[in-house]
PDB file of C-alpha atoms in Angstrom:
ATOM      1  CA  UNK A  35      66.252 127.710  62.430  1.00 47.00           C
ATOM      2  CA  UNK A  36      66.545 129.131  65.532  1.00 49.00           C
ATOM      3  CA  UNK A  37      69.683 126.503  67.142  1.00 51.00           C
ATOM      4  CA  UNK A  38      71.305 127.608  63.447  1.00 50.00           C
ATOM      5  CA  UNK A  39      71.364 131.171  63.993  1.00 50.00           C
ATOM      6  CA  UNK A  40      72.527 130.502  67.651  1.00 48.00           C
ATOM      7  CA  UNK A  41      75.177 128.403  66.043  1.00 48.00           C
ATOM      8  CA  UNK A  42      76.149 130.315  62.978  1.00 49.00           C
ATOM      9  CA  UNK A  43      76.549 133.226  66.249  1.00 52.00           C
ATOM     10  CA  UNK A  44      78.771 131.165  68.303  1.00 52.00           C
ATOM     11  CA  UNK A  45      81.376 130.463  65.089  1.00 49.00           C
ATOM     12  CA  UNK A  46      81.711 134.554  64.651  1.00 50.00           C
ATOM     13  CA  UNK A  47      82.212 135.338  68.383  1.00 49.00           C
ATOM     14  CA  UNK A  48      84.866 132.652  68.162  1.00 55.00           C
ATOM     15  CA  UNK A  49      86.094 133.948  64.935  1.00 51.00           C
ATOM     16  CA  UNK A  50      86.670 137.758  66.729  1.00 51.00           C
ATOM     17  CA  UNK A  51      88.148 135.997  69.833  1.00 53.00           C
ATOM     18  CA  UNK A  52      91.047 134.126  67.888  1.00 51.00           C
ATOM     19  CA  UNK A  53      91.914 137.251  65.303  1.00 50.00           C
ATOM     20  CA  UNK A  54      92.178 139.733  68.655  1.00 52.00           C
ATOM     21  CA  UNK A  55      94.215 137.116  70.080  1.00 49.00           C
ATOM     22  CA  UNK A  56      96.491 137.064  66.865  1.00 45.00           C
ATOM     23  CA  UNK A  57      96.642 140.867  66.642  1.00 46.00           C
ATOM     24  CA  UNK A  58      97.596 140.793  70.293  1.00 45.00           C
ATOM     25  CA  UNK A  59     100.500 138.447  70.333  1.00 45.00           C
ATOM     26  CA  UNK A  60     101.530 139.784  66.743  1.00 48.00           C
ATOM     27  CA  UNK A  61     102.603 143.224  68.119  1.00 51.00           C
ATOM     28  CA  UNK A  62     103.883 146.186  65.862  1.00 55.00           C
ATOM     29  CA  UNK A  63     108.127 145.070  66.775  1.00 58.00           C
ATOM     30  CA  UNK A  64     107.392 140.994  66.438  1.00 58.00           C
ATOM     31  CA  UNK A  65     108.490 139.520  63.246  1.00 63.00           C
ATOM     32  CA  UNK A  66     105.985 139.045  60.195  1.00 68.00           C
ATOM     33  CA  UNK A  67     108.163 136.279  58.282  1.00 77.00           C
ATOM     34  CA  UNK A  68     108.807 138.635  55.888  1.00 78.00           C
ATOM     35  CA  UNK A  69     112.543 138.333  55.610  1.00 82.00           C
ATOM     36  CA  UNK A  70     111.905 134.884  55.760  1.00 79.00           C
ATOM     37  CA  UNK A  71     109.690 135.015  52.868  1.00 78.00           C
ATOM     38  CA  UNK A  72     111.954 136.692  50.671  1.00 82.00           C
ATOM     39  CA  UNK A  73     114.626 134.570  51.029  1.00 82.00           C
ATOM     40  CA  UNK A  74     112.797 131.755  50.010  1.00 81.00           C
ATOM     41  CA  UNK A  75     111.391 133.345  47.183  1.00 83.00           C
ATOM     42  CA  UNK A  76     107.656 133.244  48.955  1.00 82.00           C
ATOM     43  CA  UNK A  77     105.208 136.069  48.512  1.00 82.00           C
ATOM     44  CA  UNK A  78     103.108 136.260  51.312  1.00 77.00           C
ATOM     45  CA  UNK A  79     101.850 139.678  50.953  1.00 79.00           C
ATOM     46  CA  UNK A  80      98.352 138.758  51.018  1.00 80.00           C
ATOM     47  CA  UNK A  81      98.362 136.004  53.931  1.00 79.00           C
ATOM     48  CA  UNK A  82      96.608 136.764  57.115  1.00 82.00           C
ATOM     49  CA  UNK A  83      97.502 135.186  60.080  1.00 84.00           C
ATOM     50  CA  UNK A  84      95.328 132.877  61.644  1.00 87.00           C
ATOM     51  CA  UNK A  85      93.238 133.056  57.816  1.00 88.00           C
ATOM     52  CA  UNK A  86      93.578 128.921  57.383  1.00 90.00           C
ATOM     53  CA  UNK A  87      92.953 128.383  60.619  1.00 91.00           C
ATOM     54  CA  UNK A  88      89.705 129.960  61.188  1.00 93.00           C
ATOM     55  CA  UNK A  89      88.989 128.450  57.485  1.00 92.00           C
ATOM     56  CA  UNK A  90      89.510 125.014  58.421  1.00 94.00           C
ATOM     57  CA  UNK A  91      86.914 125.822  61.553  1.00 95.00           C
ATOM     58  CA  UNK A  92      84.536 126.822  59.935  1.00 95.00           C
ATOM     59  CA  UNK A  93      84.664 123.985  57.403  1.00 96.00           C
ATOM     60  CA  UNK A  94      84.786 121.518  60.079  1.00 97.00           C
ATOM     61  CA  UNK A  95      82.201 122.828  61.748  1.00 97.00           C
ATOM     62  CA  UNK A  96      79.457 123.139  58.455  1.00 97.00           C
ATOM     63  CA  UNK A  97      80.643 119.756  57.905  1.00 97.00           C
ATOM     64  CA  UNK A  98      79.397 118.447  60.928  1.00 96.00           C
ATOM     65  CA  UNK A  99      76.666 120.578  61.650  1.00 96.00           C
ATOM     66  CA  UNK A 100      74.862 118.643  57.980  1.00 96.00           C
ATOM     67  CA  UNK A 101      76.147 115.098  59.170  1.00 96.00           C
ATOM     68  CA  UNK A 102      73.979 115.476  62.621  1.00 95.00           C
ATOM     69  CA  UNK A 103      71.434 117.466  60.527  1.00 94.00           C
ATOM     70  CA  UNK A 104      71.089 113.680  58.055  1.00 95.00           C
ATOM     71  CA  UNK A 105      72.334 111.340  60.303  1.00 94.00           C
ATOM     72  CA  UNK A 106      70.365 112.544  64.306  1.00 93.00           C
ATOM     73  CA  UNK A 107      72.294 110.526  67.375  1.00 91.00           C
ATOM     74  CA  UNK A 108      69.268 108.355  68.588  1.00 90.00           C
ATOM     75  CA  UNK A 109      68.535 107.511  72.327  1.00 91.00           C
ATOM     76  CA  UNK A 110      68.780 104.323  73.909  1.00 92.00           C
ATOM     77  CA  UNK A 111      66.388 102.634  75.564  1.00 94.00           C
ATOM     78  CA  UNK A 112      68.777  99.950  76.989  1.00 95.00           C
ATOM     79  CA  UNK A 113      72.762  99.721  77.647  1.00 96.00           C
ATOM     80  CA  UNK A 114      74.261  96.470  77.346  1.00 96.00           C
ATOM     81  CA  UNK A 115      77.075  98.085  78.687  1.00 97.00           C
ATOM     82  CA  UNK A 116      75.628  99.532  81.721  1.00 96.00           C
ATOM     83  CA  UNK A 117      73.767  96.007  81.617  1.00 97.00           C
ATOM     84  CA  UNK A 118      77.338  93.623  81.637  1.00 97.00           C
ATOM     85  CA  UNK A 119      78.706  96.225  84.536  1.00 97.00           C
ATOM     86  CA  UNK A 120      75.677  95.728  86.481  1.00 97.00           C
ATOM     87  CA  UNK A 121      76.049  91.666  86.089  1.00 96.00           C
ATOM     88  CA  UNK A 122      80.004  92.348  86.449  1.00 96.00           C
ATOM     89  CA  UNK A 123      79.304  93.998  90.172  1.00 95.00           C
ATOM     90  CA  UNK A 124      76.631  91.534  91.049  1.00 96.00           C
ATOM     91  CA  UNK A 125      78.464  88.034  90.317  1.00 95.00           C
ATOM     92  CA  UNK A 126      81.849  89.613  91.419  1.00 94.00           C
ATOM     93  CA  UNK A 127      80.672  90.614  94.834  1.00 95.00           C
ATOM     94  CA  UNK A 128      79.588  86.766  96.108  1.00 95.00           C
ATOM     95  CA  UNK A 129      82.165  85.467  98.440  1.00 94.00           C
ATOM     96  CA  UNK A 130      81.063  81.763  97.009  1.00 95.00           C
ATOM     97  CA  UNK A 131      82.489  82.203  93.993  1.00 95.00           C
ATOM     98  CA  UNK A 132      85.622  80.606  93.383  1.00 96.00           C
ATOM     99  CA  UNK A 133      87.868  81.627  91.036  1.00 96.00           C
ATOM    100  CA  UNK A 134      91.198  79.920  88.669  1.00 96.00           C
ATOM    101  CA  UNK A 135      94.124  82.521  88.401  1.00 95.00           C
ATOM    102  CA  UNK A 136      96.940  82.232  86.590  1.00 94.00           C
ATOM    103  CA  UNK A 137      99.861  84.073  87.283  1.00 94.00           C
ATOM    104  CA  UNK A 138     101.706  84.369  83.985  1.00 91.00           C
ATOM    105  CA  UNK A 139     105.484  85.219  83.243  1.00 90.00           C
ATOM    106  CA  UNK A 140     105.836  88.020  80.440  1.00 89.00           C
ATOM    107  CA  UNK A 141     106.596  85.026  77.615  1.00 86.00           C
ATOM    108  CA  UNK A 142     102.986  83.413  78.867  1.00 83.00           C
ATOM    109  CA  UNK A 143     104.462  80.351  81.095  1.00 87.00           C
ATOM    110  CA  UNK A 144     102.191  79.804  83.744  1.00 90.00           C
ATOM    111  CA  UNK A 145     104.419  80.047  86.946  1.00 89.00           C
ATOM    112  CA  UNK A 146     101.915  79.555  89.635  1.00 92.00           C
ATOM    113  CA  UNK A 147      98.225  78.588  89.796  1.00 92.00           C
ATOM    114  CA  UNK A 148      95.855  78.994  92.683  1.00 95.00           C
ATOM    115  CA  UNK A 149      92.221  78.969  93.457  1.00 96.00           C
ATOM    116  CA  UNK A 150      90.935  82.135  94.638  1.00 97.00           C
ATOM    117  CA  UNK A 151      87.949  82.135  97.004  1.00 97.00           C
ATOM    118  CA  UNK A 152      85.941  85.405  96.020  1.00 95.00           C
ATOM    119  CA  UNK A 153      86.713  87.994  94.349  1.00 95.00           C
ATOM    120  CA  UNK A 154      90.626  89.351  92.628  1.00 96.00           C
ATOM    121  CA  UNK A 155      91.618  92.904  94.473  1.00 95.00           C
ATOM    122  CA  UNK A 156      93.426  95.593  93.662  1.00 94.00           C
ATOM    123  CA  UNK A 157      96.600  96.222  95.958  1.00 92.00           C
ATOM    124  CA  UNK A 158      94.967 100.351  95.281  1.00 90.00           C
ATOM    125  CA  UNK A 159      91.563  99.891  96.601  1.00 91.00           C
ATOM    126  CA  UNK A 160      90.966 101.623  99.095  1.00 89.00           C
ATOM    127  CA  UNK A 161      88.171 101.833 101.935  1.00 88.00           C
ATOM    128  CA  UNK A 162      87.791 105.760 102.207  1.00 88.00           C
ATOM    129  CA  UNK A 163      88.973 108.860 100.072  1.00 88.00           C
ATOM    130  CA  UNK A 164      92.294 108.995  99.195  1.00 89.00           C
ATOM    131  CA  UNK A 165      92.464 112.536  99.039  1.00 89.00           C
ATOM    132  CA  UNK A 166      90.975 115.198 101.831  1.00 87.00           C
ATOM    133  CA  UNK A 167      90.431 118.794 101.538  1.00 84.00           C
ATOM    134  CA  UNK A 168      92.376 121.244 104.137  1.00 82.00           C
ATOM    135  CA  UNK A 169      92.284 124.986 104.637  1.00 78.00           C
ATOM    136  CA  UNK A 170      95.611 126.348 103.768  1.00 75.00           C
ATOM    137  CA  UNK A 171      97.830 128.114 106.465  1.00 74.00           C
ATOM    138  CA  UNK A 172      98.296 131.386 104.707  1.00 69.00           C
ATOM    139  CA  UNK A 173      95.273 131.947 103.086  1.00 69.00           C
ATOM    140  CA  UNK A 174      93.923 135.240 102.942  1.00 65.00           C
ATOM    141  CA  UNK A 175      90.637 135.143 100.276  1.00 61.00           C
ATOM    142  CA  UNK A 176      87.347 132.722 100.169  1.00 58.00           C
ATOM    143  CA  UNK A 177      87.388 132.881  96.737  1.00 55.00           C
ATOM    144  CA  UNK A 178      89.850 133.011  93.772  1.00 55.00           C
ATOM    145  CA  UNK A 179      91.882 130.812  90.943  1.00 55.00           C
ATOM    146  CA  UNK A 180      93.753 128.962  92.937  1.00 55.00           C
ATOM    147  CA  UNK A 181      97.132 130.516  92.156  1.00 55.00           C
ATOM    148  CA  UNK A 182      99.312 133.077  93.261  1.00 52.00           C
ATOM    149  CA  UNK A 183      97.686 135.698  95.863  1.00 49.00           C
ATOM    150  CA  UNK A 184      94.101 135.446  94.580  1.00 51.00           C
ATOM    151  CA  UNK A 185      94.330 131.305  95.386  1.00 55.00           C
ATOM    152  CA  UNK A 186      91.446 129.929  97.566  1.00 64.00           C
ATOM    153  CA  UNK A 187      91.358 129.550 100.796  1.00 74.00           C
ATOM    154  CA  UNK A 188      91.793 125.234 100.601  1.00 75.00           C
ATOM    155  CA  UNK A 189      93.642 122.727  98.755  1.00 78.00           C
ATOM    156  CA  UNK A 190      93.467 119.031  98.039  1.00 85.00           C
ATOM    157  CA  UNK A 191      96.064 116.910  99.707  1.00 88.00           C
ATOM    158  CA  UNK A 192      97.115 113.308 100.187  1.00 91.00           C
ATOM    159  CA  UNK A 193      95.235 111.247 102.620  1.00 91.00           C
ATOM    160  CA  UNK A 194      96.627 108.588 105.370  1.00 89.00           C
ATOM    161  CA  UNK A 195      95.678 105.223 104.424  1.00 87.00           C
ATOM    162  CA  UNK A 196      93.736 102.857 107.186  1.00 85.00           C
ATOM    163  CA  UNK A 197      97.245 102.009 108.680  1.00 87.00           C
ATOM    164  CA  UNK A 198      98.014 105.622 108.842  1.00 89.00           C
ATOM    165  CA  UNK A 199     100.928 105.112 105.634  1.00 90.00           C
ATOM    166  CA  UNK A 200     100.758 107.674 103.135  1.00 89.00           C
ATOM    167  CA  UNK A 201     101.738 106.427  99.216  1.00 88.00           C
ATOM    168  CA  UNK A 202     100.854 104.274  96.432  1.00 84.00           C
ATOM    169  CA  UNK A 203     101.187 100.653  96.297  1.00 83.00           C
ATOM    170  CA  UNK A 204     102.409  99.744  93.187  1.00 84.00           C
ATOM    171  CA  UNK A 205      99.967  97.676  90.782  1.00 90.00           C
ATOM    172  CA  UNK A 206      99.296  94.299  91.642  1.00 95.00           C
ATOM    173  CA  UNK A 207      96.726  92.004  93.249  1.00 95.00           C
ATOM    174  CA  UNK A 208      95.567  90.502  96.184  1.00 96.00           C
ATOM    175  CA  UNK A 209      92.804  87.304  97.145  1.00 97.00           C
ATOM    176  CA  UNK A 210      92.422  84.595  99.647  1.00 97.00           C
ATOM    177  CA  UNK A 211      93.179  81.026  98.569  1.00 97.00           C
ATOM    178  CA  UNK A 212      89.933  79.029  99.141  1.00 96.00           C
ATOM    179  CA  UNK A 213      91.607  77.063 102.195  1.00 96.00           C
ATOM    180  CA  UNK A 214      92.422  81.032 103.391  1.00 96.00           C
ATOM    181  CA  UNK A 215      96.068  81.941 102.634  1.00 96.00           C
ATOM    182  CA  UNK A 216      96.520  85.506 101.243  1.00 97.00           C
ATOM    183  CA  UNK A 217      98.496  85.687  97.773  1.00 97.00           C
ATOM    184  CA  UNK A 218      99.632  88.908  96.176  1.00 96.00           C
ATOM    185  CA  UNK A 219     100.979  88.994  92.461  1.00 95.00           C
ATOM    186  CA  UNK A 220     102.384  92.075  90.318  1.00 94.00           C
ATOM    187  CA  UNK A 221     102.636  90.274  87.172  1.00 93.00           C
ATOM    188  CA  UNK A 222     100.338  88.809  84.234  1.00 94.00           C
ATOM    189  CA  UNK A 223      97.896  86.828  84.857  1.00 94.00           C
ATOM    190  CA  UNK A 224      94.349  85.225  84.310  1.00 93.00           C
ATOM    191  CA  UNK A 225      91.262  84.822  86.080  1.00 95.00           C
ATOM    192  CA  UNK A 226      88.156  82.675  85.075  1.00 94.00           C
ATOM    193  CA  UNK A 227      85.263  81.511  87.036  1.00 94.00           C
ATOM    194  CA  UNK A 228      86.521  77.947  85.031  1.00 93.00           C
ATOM    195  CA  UNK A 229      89.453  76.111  84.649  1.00 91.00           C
ATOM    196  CA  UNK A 230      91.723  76.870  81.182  1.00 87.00           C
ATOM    197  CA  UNK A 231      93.072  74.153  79.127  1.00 80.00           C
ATOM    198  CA  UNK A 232      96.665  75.457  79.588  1.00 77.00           C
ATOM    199  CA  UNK A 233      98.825  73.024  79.073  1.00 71.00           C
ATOM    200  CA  UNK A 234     102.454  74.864  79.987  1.00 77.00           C
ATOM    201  CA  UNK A 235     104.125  73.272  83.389  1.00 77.00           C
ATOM    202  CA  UNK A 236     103.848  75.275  86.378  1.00 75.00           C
ATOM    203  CA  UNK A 237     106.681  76.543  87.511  1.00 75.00           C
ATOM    204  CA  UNK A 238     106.966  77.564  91.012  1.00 70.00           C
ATOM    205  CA  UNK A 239     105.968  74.377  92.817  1.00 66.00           C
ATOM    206  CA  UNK A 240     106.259  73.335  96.393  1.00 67.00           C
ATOM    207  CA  UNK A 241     106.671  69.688  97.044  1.00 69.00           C
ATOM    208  CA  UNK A 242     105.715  68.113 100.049  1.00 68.00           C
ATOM    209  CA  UNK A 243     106.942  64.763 101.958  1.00 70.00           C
ATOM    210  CA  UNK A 244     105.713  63.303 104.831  1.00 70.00           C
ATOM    211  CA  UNK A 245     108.982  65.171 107.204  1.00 71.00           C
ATOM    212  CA  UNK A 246     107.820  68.584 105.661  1.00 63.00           C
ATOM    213  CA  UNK A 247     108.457  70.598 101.908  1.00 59.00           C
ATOM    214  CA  UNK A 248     111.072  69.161  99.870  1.00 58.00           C
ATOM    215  CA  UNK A 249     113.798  71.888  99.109  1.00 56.00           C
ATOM    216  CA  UNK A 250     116.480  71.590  96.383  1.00 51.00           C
ATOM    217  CA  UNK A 251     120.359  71.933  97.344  1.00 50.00           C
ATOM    218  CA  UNK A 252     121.497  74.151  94.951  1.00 46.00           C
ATOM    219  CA  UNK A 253     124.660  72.689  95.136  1.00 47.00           C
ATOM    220  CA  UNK A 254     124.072  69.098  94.665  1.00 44.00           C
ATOM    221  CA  UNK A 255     120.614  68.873  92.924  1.00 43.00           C
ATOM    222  CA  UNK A 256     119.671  67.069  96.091  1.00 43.00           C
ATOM    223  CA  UNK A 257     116.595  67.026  97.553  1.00 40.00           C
ATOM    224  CA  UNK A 258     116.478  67.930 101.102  1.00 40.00           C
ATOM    225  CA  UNK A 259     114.310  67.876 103.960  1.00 38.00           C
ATOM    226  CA  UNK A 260     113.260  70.811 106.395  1.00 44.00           C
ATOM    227  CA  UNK A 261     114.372  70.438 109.595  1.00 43.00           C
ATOM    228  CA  UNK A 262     117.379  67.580 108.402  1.00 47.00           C
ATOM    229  CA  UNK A 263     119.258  70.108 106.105  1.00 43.00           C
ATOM    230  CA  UNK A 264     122.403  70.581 108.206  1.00 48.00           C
ATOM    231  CA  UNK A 265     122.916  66.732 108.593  1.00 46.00           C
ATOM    232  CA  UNK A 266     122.305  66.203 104.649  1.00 47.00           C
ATOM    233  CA  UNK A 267     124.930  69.309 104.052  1.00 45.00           C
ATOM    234  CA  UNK A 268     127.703  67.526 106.316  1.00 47.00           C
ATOM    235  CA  UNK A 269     126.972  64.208 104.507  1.00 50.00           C
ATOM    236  CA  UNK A 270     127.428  65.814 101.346  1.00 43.00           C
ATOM    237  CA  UNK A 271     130.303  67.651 101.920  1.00 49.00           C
ATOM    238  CA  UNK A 272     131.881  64.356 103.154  1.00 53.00           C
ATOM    239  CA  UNK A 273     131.086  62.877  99.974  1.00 49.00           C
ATOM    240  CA  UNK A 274     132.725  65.633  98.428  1.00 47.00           C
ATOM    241  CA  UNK A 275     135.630  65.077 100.630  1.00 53.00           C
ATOM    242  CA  UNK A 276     136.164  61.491  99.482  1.00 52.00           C
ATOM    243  CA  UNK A 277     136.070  61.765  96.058  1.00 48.00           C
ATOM    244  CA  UNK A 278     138.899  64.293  95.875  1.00 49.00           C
ATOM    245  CA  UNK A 279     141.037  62.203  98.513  1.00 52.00           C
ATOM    246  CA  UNK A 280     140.460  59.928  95.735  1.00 48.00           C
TER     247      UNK A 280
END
């Protein structure tokens, strides 16, 4: 009885608060809609402002008052959320994990694949606050809003990073390959602890030959060789040479 009178109280004092804030703003020179009213051939003679309003408050707060009066929130005694977060930290933070991702292109082609020794970073995380407190060069009050003359004394700015940058970093990822190369991605992608049955061709590949990686001519559809690519472009050219003589 007693949280219902306490209740019933708090509706009222928020009742008086909204109508002195309508009689306020409504001052004796602003318009009433009257004219409005008129025109459109609308008597609102006996409309108060703010009337529906407060209605609809009240209504929605009886409403709910009965559903938590027949239908109590109950208390947990476990969290299978907090329980899969707790798992999610634990399994996440064991470097022997190794882990498929698949960098995805925005139609779902896989265009690169990689194993990922530990765990999938963000580019964002960071190792200390991001943010640092300062006293501000002009203050002149302990104490106060925050704005204008009456603002407090210190303010909340940016923080250097580790490599003394300031900025964000955009939203990707980062990991280390299992035989250590670092790989960062901005892009889709997918990460499982096991391989996915995904049967699209990868698309950024890097062959490799016994001389070195392979690398397409773009203007031949060639393949050449790393370290041999200005004898193969001479030879080709030559070809091309020849077959126009021709």
């Amino acid at each position: 009885m007693r949280s219902r009178k306490f209740l019933l109280t708090a509706v009222v004092v928020s009742m008086l608060l909204l109508a002195g804030c309508s009689s306020s703003f409504l001052s004796d020179d602003s318009p009433d809609g009257e004219e409005l009213a008129n025109s459109a051939g609308t008597d609102i003679g006996q409309a108060e402002i703010g009337e529906s309003m407060l209605f609809e408050m009240r209504m929605t707060e009886a409403n709910h008052y009965d559903l938590v009066q027949e239908q109590p929130p109950f208390m947990l005694d476990n969290s299978l959320e907090r329980q899969n977060l707790i798992q999610r930290y634990q399994y996440l933070n064991d470097q022997n994990n190794v882990h498929h991702v698949y960098m995805l292109s925005h139609d779902g082609k896989v265009i690169n694949y990689e194993l990922a020794q530990g765990k999938v970073s963000s580019i964002n995380s960071k190792l200390t606050n991001d943010r640092q407190i300062v006293k501000a060069p002009d203050c002149r009050f302990r104490s106060g809003s925050g704005a204008g003359s009456n603002g407090a004394c210190h303010k909340v700015v940016e923080s250097p990073q580790m490599d003394g940058s300031y900025g964000e970093n955009g939203d990707a990822i980062f990991f280390f390959t299992t035989d250590g190369q670092y790989v960062e991605w901005n892009g889709l992608y997918v990460v499982s602890e096991e391989p996915k049955g995904i049967t699209t061709e990868v698309t950024l590949v890097e062959e490799i030959s016994e001389d070195g990686p392979v690398q397409e001519n773009p203007e031949s559809n060639e393949e050449v060789i790393d370290g041999d690519s200005d004898t193969d472009a001479a030879d080709f050219q030559d070809n091309e040479d020849e077959e126009s003589n021709e």
